[in-house]
XYZ file of C-alpha atoms in Angstrom:
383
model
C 0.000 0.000 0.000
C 1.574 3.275 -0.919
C 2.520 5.447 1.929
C 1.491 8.780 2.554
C 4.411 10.488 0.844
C 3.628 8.331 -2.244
C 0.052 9.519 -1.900
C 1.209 13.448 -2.044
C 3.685 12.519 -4.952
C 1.173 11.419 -7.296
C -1.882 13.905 -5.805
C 0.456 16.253 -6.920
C 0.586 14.996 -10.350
C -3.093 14.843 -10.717
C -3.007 18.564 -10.091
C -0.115 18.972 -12.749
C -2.458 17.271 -15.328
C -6.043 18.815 -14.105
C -4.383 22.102 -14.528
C -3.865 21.571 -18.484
C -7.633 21.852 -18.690
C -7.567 25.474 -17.615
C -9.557 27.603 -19.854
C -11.201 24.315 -21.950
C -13.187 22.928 -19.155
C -15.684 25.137 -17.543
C -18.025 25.102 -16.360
C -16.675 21.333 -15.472
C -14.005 21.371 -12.865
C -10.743 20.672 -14.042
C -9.168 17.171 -12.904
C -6.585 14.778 -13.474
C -6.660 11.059 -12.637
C -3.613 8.689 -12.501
C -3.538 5.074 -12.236
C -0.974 2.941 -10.296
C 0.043 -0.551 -10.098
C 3.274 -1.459 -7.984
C 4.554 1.981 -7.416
C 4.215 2.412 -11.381
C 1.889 4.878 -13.027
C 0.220 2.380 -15.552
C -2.062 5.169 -16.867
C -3.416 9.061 -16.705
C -5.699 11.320 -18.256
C -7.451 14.895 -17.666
C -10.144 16.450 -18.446
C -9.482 18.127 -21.834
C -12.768 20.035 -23.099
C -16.219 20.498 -21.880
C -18.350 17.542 -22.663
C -15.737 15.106 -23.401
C -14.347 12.280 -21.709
C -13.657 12.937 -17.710
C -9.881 12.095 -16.457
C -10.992 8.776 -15.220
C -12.011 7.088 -17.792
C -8.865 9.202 -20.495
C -6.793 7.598 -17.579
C -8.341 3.902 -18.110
C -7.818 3.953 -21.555
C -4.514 4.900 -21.114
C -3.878 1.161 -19.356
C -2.281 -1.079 -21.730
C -2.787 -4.520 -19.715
C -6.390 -3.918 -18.051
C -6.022 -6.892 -15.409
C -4.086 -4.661 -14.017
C -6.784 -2.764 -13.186
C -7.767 -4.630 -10.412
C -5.108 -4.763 -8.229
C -4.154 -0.998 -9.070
C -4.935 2.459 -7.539
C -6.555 4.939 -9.059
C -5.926 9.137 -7.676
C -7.953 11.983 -8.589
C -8.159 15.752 -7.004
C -11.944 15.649 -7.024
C -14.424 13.323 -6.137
C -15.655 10.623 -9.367
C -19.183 11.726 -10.588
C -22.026 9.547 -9.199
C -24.983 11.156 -11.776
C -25.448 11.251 -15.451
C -24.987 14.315 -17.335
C -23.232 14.612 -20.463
C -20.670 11.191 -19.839
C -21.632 8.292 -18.020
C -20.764 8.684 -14.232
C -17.118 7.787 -13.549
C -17.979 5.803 -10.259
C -19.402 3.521 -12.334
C -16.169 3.007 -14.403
C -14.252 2.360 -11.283
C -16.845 -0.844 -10.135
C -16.971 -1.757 -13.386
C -13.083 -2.851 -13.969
C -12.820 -3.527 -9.903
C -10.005 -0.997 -9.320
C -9.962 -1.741 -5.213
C -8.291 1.771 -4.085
C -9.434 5.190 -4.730
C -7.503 8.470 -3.604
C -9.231 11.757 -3.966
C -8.250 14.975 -3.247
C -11.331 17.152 -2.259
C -15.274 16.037 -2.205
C -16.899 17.639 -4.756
C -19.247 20.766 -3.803
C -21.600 20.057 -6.586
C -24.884 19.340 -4.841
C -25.570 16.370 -7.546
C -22.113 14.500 -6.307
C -21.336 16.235 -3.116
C -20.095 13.340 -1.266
C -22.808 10.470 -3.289
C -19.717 9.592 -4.954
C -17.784 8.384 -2.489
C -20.596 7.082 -0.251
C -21.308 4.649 -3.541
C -17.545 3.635 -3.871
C -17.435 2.813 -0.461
C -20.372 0.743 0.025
C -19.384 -1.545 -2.875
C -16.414 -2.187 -1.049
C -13.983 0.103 -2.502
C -10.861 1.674 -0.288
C -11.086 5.457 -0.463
C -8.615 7.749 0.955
C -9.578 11.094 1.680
C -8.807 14.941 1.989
C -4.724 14.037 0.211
C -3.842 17.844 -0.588
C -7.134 19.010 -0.198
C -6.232 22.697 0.197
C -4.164 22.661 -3.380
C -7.127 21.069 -4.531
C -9.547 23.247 -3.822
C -6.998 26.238 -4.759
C -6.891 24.810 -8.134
C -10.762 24.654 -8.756
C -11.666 28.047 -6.436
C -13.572 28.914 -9.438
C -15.967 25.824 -9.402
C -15.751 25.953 -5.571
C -16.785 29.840 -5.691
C -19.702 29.277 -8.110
C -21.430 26.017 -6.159
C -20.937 27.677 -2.679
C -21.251 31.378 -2.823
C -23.824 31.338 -5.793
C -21.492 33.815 -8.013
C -18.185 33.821 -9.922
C -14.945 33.881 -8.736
C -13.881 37.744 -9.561
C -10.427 38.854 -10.582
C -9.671 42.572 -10.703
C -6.931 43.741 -12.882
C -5.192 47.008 -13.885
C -2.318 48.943 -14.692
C -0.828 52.045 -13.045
C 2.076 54.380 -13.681
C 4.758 54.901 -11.693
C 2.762 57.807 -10.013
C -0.123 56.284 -9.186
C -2.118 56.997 -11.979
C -4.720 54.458 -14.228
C -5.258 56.911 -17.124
C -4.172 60.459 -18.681
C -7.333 63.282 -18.471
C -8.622 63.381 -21.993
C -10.529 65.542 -23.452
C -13.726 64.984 -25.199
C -11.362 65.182 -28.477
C -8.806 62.682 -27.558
C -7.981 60.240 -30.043
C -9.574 56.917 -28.898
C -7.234 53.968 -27.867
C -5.575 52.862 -24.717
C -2.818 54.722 -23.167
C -0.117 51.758 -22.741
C 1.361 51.914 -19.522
C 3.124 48.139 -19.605
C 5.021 45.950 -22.394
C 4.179 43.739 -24.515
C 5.060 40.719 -23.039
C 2.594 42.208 -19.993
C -0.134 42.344 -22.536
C 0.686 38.831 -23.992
C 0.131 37.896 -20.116
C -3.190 39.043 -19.691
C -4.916 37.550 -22.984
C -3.100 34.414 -21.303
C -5.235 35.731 -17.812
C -8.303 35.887 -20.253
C -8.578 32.788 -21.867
C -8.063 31.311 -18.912
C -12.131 33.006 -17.160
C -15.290 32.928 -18.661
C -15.910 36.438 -19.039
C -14.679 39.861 -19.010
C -16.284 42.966 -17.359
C -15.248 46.703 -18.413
C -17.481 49.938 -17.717
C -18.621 52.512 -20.244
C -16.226 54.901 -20.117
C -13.294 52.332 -20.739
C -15.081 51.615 -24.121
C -15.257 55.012 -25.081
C -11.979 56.308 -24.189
C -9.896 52.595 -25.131
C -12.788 50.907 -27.661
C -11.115 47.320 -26.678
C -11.910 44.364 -28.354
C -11.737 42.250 -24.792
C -10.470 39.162 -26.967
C -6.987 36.647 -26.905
C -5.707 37.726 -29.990
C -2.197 37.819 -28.526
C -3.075 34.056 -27.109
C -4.418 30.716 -28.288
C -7.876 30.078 -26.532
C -11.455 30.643 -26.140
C -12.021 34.555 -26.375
C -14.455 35.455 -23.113
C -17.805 36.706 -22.863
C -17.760 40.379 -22.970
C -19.647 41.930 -20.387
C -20.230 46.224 -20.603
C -22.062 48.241 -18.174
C -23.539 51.004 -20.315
C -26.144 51.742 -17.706
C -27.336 54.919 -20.346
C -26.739 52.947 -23.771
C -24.156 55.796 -24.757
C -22.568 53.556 -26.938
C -23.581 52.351 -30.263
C -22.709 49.499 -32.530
C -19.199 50.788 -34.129
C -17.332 49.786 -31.130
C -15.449 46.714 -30.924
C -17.224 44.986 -28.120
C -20.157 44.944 -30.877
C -18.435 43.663 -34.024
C -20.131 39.808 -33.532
C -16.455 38.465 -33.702
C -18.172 36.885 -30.117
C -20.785 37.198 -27.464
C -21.103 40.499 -25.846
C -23.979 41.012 -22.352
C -25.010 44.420 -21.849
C -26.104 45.480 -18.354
C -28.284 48.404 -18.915
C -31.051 50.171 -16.528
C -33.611 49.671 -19.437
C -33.622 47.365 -22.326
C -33.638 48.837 -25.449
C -36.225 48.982 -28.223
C -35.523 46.881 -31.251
C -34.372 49.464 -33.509
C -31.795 50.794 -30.943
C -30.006 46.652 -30.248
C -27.148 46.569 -31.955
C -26.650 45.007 -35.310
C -25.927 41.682 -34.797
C -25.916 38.027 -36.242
C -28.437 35.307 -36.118
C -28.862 33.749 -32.394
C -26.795 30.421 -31.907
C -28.547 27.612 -30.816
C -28.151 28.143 -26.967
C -26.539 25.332 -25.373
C -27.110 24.158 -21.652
C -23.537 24.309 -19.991
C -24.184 22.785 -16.750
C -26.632 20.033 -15.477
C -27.343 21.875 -12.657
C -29.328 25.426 -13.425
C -29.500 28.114 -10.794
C -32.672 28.722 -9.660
C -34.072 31.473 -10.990
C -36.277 33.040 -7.550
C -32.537 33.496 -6.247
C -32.058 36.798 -9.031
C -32.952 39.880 -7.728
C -36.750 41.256 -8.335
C -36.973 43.389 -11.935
C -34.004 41.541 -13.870
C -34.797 40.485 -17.432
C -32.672 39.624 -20.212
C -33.137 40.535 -23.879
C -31.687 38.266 -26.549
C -30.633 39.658 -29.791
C -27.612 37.440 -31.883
C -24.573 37.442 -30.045
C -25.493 40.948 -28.304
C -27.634 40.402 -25.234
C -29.236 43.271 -22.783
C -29.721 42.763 -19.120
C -31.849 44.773 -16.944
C -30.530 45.770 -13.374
C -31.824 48.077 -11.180
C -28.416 50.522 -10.637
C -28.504 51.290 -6.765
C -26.712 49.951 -3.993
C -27.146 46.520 -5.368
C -26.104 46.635 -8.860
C -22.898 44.664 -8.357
C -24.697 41.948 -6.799
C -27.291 41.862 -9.218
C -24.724 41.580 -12.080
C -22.987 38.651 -10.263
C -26.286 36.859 -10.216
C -27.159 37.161 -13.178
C -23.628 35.977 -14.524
C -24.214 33.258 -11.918
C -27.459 32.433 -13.547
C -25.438 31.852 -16.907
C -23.126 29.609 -15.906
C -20.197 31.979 -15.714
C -18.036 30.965 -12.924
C -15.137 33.518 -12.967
C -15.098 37.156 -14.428
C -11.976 39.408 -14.841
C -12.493 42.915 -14.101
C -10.161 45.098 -16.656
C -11.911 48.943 -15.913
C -11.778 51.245 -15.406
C -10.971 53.269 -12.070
C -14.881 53.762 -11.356
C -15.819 50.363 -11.572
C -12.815 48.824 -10.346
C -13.381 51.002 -7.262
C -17.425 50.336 -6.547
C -16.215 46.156 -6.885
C -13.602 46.634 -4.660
C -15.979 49.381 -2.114
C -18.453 45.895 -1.364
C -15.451 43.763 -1.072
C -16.359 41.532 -4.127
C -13.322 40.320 -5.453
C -11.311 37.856 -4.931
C -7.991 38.148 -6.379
C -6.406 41.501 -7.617
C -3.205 42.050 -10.222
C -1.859 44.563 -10.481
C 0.811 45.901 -13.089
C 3.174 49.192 -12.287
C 4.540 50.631 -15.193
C 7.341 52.783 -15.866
C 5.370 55.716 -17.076
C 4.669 58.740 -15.131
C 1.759 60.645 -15.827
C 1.659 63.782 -13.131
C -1.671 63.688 -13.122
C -4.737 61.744 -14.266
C -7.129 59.558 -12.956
C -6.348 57.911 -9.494
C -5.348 54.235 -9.800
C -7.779 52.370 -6.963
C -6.120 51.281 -4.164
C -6.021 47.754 -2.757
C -5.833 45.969 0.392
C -5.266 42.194 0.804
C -3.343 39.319 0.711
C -0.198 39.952 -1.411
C 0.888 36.578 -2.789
C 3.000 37.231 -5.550
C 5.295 39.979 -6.892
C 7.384 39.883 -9.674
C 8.979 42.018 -12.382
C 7.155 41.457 -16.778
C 10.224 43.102 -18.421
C 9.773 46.470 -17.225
C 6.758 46.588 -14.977
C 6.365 45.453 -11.579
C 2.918 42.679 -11.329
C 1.662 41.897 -7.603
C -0.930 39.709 -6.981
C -3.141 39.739 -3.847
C -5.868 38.024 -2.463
C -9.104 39.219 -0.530
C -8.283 36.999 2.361
């Protein structure tokens, strides 16, 4: 029997493989599975897209000799699926080729799993060792973990600042449009990377009037977010980026427009349901409605003390399960006023502005800082 050591070794490898599904998987968890026989990995697998196989069964099919199945040991971060949704559930994979030992990481939060998994393993006489690494584990799927427990997504702020303290130059109404760089390229390589790694990306009005950004991972391979604008007065109209159908854009607005003022926009994809388990609905706040038109949809909020909230439950009602803040100061600042964020990174640039508008200011748990060519990035956590 493996020792606990041995148990940490290959936990940790199950992480190193779940973690290749970043991006691909959601809003499935990522995981990794490993199978060993004799202090041997015999097989492994992750979860690779959304809808595909789980890492169990990629890490079954991965075993050459399957008698060896039964006298092998099978790790995985999170607990095997006990339900049916889009794949068969995994726990019935494991009884089915009478692996005798299972190792998992974390139980699963998911209310259809949520311990059923295990419960089933165990009472058709299957070994299962619980809770190895649990803390990485969870650390690894905080997204998945946010969204099943706290009913919202997990919410990344992120902006840059000069060297003064500044998030943006003053313009004038007659400023050309378009970002005023304040990091490198390699920074801004980085965060596409950050992007097509969450489900959606949040910006305010006034950052798509003064930048007109295209919120995409052009500089990156991966899935381009959903782009998510508060134009609480629909000031802006359909030549701007966020608006050019290349993807999906949500609009949180204080009244849904007419037909003839919705954007231009292409036919409506075929909708498709994302997670087996739908929030339910008499959680969203009273007044909310969404308006579908192509890939440009409307959402109506009521913009007073609540709106935040409101925006998080609706994005919670989609299936969106993390959401990376990029601007600007004003609604950087009224996330970070009600303490809803989880993780902040920030970039300091070499440029110095003298005056401008005020970068926010953040308070938390700093758990990373290091230099992207020329600009300093710290990372912190709202813990």
């Amino acid at each position: 029997m493996p020792c606990h050591n041995d148990n940490e070794k290959y936990m940790h490898r199950c992480l190193e493989l779940a973690f290749q599904g970043i991006g691909q998987v959601a809003p499935n968890p990522m995981v990794g599975s490993l199978l060993v026989h004799k202090d041997l990995i015999i097989g492994e697998g992750f979860h690779r897209s959304y809808g595909e196989a789980h890492a169990e069964v990629n890490a079954v099919r991965q075993v050459a000799n399957k008698e060896l199945l039964r006298h092998a040991s099978l790790y995985v971060n999170l607990e095997p699926c006990s339900h049916h949704g889009k794949t068969p559930p995994c726990t019935d994979l494991i009884l089915e080729k009478e692996i005798p030992r299972v190792v998992i990481g974390t139980p699963d939060p998911n209310p259809l799993v949520a311990g059923n998994g295990i419960k089933l393993l165990r009472e058709n006489g299957v070994q299962v060792t619980l809770g190895v690494l649990e803390n990485e584990c969870k650390d690894l799927n905080k997204r998945f973990f946010t969204w099943h427990l706290h009913n919202r997504p997990w919410i990344i702020l992120k902006w840059a600042r000069s060297s003064d303290g500044f998030i943006d130059l003053e313009r004038p109404a007659s400023a050309p449009i378009g970002p005023n760089w304040i990091t490198s390229q390699t920074a801004r390589i980085l965060v596409h990377k950050w992007r097509a790694e969450e489900q959606a990306i949040l910006v305010g009005t006034n950052t798509v009037l003064k930048d007109n950004p295209r919120l995409n991972v052009r500089d990156w391979t991966g899935k381009d977010p959903l782009r998510v604008v508060i134009d609480r007065k629909l000031r802006l109209n359909s030549s701007y980026h966020v608006f050019d159908n290349s993807g999906k854009t949500l609009v949180f607005t204080e009244k849904i427009p007419a037909p003839h003022k919705i954007t231009e926009a292409a036919e409506p994809a075929k909708e498709e349901i994302v997670q087996e388990m739908k929030p339910d609905p008499s959680n969203m706040p009273s007044g909310n409605r969404v308006s579908d038109r192509g890939k440009t949809r409307y959402a109506e909020i009521i913009f007073d003390g609540t709106a935040e909230l409101q925006m998080l439950k609706l994005l919670y009602r989609e299936n969106i399960q993390s959401v990376i803040i990029e601007g600007g100061a004003y609604t950087l600042n009224s996330f970070i006023e009600k303490g809803l964020w989880d993780e902040a990174r920030v970039f300091t640039g070499p440029a110095f502005f003298r005056n401008g508008v005020r970068s926010p200011e953040i308070t938390g748990n700093r758990k990373e800082s290091r230099m992207i060519d020329n600009s300093l990035l710290e990372i912190f956590f709202n813990t």
